[in-house]
PDB file of C-alpha atoms in Angstrom:
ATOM      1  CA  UNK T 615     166.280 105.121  55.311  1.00  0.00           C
ATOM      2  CA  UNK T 616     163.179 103.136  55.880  1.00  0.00           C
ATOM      3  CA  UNK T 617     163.752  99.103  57.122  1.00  0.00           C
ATOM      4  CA  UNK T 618     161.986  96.423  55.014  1.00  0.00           C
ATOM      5  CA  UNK T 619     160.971  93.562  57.120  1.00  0.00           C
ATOM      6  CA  UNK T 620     160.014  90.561  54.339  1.00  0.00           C
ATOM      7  CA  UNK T 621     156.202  89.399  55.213  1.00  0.00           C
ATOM      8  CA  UNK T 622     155.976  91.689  57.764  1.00  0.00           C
ATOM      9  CA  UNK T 623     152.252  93.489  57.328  1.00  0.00           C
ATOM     10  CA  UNK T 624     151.827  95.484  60.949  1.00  0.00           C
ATOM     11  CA  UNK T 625     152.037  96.065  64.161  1.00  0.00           C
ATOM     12  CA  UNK T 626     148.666  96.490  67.048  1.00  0.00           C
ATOM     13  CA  UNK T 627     149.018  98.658  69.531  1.00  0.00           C
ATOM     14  CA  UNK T 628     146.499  98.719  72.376  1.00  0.00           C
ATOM     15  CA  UNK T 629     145.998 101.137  75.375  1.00  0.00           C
ATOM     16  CA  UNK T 630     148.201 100.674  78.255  1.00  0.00           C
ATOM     17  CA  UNK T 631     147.411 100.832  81.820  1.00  0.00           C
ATOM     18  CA  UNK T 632     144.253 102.426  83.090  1.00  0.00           C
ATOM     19  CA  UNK T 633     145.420 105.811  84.496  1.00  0.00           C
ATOM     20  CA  UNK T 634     142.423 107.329  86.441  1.00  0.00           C
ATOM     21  CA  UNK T 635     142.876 110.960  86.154  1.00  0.00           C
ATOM     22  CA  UNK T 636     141.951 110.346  82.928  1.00  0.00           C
ATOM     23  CA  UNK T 637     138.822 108.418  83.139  1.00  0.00           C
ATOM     24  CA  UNK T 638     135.414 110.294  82.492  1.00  0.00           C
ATOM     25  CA  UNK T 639     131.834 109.584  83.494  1.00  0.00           C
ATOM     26  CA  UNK T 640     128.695 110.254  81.402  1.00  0.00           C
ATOM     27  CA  UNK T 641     124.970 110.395  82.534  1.00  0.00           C
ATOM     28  CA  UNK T 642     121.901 111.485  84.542  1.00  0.00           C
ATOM     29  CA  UNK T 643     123.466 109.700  87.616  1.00  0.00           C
ATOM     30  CA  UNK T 644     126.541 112.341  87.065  1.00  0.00           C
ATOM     31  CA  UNK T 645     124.469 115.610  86.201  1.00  0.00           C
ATOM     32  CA  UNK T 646     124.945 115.241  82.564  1.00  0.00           C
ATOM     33  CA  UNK T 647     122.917 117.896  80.277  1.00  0.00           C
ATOM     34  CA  UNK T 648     121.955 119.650  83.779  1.00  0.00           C
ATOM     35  CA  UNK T 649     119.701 115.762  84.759  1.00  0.00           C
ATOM     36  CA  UNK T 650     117.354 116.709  87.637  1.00  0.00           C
ATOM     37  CA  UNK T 651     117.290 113.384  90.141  1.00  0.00           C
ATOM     38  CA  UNK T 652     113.348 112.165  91.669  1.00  0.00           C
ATOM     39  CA  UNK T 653     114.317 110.998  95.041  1.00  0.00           C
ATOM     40  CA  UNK T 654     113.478 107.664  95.523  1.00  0.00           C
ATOM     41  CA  UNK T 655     114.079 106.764  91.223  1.00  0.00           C
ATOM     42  CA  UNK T 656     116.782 104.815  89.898  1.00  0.00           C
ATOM     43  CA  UNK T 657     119.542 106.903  88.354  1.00  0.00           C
ATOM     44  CA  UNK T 658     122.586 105.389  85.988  1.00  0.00           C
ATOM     45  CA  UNK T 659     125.938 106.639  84.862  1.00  0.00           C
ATOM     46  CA  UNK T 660     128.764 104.994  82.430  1.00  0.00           C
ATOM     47  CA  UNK T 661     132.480 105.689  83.779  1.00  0.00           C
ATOM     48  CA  UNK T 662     134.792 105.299  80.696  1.00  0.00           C
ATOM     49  CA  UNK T 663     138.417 104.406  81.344  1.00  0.00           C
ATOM     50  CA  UNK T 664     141.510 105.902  79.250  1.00  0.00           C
ATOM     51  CA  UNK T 665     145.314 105.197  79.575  1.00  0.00           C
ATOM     52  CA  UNK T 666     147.563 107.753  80.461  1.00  0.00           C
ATOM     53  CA  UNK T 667     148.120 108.753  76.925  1.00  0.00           C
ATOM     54  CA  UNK T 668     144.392 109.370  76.081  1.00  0.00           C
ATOM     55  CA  UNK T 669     144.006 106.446  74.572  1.00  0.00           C
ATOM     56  CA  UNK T 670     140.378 104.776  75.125  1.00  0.00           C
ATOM     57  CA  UNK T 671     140.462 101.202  76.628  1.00  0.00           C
ATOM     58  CA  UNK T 672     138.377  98.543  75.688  1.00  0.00           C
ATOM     59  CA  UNK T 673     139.251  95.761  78.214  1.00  0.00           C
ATOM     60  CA  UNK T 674     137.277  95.668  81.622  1.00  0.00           C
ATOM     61  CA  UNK T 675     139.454  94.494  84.628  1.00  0.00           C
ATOM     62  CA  UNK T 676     139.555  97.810  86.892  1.00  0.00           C
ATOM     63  CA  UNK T 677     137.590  98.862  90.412  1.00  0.00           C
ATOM     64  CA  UNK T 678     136.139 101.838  90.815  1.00  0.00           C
ATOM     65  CA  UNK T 679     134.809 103.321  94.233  1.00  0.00           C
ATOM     66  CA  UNK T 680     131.547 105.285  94.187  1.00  0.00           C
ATOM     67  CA  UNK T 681     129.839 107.190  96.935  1.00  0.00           C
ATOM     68  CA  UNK T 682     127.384 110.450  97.489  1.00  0.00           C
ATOM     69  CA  UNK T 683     127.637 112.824 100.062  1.00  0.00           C
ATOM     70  CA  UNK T 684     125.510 115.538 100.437  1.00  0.00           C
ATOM     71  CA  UNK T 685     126.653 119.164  99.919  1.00  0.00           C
ATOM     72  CA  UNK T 686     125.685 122.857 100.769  1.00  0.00           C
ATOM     73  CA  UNK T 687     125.274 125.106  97.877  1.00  0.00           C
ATOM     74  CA  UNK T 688     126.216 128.583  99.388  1.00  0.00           C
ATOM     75  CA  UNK T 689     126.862 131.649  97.461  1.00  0.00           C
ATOM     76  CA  UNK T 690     130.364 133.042  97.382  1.00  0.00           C
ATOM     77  CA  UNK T 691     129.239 136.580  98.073  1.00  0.00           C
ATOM     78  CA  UNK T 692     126.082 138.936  97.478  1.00  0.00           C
ATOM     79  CA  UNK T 693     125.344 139.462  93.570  1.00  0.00           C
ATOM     80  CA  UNK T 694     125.387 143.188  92.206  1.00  0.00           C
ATOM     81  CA  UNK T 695     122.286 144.067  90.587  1.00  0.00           C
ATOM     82  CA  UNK T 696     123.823 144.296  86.665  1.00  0.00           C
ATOM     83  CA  UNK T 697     125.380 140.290  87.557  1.00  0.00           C
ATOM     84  CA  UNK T 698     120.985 139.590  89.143  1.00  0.00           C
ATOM     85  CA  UNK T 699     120.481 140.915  85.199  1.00  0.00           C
ATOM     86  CA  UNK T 700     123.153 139.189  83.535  1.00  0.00           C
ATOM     87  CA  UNK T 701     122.238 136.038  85.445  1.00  0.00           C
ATOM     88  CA  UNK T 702     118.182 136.624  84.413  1.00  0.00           C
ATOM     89  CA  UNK T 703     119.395 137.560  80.496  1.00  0.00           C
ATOM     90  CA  UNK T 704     120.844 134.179  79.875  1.00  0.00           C
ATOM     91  CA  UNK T 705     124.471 135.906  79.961  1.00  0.00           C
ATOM     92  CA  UNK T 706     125.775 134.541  83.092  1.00  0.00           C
ATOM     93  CA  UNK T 707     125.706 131.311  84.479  1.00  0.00           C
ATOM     94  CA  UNK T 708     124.322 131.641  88.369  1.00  0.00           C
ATOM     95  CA  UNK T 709     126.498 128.450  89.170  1.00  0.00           C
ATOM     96  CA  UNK T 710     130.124 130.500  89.125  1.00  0.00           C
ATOM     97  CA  UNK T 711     128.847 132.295  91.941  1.00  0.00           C
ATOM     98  CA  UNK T 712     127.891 128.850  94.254  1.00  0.00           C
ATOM     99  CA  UNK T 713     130.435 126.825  96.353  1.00  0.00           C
ATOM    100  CA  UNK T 714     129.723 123.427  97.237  1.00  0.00           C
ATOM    101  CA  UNK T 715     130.563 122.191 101.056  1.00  0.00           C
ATOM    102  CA  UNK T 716     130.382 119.171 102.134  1.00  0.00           C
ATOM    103  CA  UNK T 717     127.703 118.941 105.307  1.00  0.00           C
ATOM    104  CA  UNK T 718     127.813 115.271 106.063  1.00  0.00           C
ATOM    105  CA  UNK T 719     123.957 114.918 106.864  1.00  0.00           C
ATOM    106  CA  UNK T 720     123.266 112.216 103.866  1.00  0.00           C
ATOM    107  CA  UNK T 721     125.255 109.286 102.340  1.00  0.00           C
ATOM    108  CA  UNK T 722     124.501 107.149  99.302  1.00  0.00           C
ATOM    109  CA  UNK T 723     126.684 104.036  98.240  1.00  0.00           C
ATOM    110  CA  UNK T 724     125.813 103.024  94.840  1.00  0.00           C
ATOM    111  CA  UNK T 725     126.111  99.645  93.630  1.00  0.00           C
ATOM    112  CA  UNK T 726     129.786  97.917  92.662  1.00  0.00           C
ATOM    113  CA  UNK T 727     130.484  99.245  89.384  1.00  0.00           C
ATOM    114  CA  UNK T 728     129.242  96.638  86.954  1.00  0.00           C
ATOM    115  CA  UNK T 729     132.354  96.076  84.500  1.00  0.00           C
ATOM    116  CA  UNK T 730     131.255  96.143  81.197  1.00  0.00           C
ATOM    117  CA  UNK T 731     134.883  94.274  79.739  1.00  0.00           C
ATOM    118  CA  UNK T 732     134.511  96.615  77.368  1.00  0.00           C
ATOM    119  CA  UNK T 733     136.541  99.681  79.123  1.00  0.00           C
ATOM    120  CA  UNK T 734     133.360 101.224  80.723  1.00  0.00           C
ATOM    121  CA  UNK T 735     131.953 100.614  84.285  1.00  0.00           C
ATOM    122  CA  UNK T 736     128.062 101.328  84.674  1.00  0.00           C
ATOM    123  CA  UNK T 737     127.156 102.151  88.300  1.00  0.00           C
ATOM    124  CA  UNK T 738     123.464 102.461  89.688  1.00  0.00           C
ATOM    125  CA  UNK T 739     122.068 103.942  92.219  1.00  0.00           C
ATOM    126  CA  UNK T 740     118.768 105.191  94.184  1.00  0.00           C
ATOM    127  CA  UNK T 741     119.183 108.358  96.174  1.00  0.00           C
ATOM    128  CA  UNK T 742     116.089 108.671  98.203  1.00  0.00           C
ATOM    129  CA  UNK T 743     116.810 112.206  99.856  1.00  0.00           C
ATOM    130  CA  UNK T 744     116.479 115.372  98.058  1.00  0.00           C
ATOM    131  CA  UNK T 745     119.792 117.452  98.285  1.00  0.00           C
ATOM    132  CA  UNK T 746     122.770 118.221  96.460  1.00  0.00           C
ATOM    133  CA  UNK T 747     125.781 115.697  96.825  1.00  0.00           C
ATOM    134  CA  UNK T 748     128.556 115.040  95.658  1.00  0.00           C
ATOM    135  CA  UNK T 749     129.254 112.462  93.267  1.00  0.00           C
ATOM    136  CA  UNK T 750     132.734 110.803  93.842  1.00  0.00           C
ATOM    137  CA  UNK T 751     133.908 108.903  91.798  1.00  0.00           C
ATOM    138  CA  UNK T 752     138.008 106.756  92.426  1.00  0.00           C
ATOM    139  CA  UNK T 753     140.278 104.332  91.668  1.00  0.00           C
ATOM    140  CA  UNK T 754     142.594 103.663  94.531  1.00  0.00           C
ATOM    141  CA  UNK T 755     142.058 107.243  96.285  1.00  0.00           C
ATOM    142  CA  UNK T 756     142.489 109.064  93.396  1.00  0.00           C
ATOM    143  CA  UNK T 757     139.426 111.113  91.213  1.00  0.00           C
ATOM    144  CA  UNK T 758     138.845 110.652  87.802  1.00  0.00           C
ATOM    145  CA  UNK T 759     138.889 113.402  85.467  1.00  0.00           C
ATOM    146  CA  UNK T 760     136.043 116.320  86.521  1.00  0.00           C
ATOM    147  CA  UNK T 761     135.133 114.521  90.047  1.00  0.00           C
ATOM    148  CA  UNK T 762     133.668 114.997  92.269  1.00  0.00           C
ATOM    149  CA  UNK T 763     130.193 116.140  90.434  1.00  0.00           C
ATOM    150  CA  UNK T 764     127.540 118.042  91.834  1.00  0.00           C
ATOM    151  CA  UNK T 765     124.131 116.607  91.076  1.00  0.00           C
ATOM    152  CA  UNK T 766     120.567 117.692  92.757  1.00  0.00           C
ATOM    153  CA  UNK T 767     117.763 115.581  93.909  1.00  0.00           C
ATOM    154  CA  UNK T 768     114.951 117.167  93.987  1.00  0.00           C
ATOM    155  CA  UNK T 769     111.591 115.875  95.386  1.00  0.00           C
ATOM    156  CA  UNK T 770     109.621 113.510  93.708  1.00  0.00           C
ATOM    157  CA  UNK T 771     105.857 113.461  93.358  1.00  0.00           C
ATOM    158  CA  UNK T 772     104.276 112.924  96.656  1.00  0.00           C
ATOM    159  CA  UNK T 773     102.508 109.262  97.342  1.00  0.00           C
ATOM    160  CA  UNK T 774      99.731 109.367  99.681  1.00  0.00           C
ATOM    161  CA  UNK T 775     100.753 105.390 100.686  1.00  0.00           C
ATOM    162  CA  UNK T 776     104.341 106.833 101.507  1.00  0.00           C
ATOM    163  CA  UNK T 777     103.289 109.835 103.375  1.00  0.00           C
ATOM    164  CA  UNK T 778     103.497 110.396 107.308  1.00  0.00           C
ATOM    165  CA  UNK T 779     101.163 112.953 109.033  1.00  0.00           C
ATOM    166  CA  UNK T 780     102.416 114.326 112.536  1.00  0.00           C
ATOM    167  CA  UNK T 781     100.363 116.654 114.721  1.00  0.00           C
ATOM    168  CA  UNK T 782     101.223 119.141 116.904  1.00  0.00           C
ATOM    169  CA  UNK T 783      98.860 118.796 119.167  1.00  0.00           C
ATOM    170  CA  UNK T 784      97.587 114.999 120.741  1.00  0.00           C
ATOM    171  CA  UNK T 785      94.481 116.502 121.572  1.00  0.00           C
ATOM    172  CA  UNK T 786      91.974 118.084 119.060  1.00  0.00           C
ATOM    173  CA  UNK T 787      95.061 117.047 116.119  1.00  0.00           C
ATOM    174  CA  UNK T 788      91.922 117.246 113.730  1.00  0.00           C
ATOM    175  CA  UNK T 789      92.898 113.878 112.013  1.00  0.00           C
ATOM    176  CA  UNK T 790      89.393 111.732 113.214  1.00  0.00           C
ATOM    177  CA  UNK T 791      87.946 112.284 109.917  1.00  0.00           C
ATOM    178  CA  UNK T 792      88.985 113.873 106.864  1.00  0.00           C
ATOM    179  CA  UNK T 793      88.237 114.300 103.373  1.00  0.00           C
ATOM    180  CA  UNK T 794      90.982 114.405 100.481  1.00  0.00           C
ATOM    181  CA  UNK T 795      91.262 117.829  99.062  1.00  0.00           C
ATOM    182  CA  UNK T 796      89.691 119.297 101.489  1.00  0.00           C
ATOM    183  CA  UNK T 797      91.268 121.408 104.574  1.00  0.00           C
ATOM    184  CA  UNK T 798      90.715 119.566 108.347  1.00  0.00           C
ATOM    185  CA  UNK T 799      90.106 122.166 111.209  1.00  0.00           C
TER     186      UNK T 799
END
């Protein structure tokens, strides 16, 4: 039998505690929709926090820890010709055959997520060596949901300005004179 409470209209409930297995992140910083990172270009993603129940938060208040370390991408073992085929027709993805190791030779420490006091944490960051990494991203130790993620940066357009030219050779390097475009002997 349902309880009648006289001018009583409702009760609010909110989302409880942050609970960081749950918490997602969204964006070309992240890999989203396959994002190909320029070295050297400014890249952005949005971590959105959840309570244990699934339950979205909208009230800021939490740290998260970011850093990139650079990975290997090595395949798990050599591809039969019908899974080359597959992979070619669309019909498999390549990446179930990779594994990801961590080699230590590159490091990038985004910025302090900015809270948003809104339940989402944007973080920024500039990676300025192409490789793969891995993105990690945790509250207190632990990953949130889907970390770490695997993003590449790949090259970006070469700038002259930026560009260092060593020789082999000190003598006769070939670098007295030159013209742009065309090849020094």
């Amino acid at each position: 039998m349902p309880i009648s409470i006289p001018s009583y209209e409702y009760t609010q409930v909110g989302a409880g505690e942050v609970y960081t297995p749950l918490c997602t992140a969204e964006g070309n910083g992240v890999g989203s929709g396959g994002a190909q990172l320029p070295a050297g270009i400014e890249t952005a993603f949005l971590i959105r926090s959840f309570d244990r129940w699934g339950n979205r938060r909208t009230k800021g208040g939490v740290v998260f820890d970011t850093i990139l370390r650079s990975v290997t991408k090595r395949l798990t073992r050599a591809l039969t010709d019908l899974e080359l085929l597959q992979i070619s027709a669309g019909i498999l993805d390549a990446e179930q055959f990779y594994t990801y190791q961590q080699d230590g030779r590159y490091f990038v420490r985004p910025s302090i997520a900015q809270d948003k006091n809104d339940g989402t944490y944007e973080v920024i960051y500039t990676p300025m060596v192409a490789a793969f990494y891995f993105v990690e991203i945790n509250r207190g130790g632990t990953l949130i949901k889907d970390a770490p993620f695997v993003v590449e940066v790949k090259p970006d357009v070469t700038n002259a300005t930026a560009s260092l030219v060593f020789c082999k050779s000190v003598n006769n390097c070939g670098l007295e004179s030159a013209q742009a475009g065309i090849r020094s002997v």
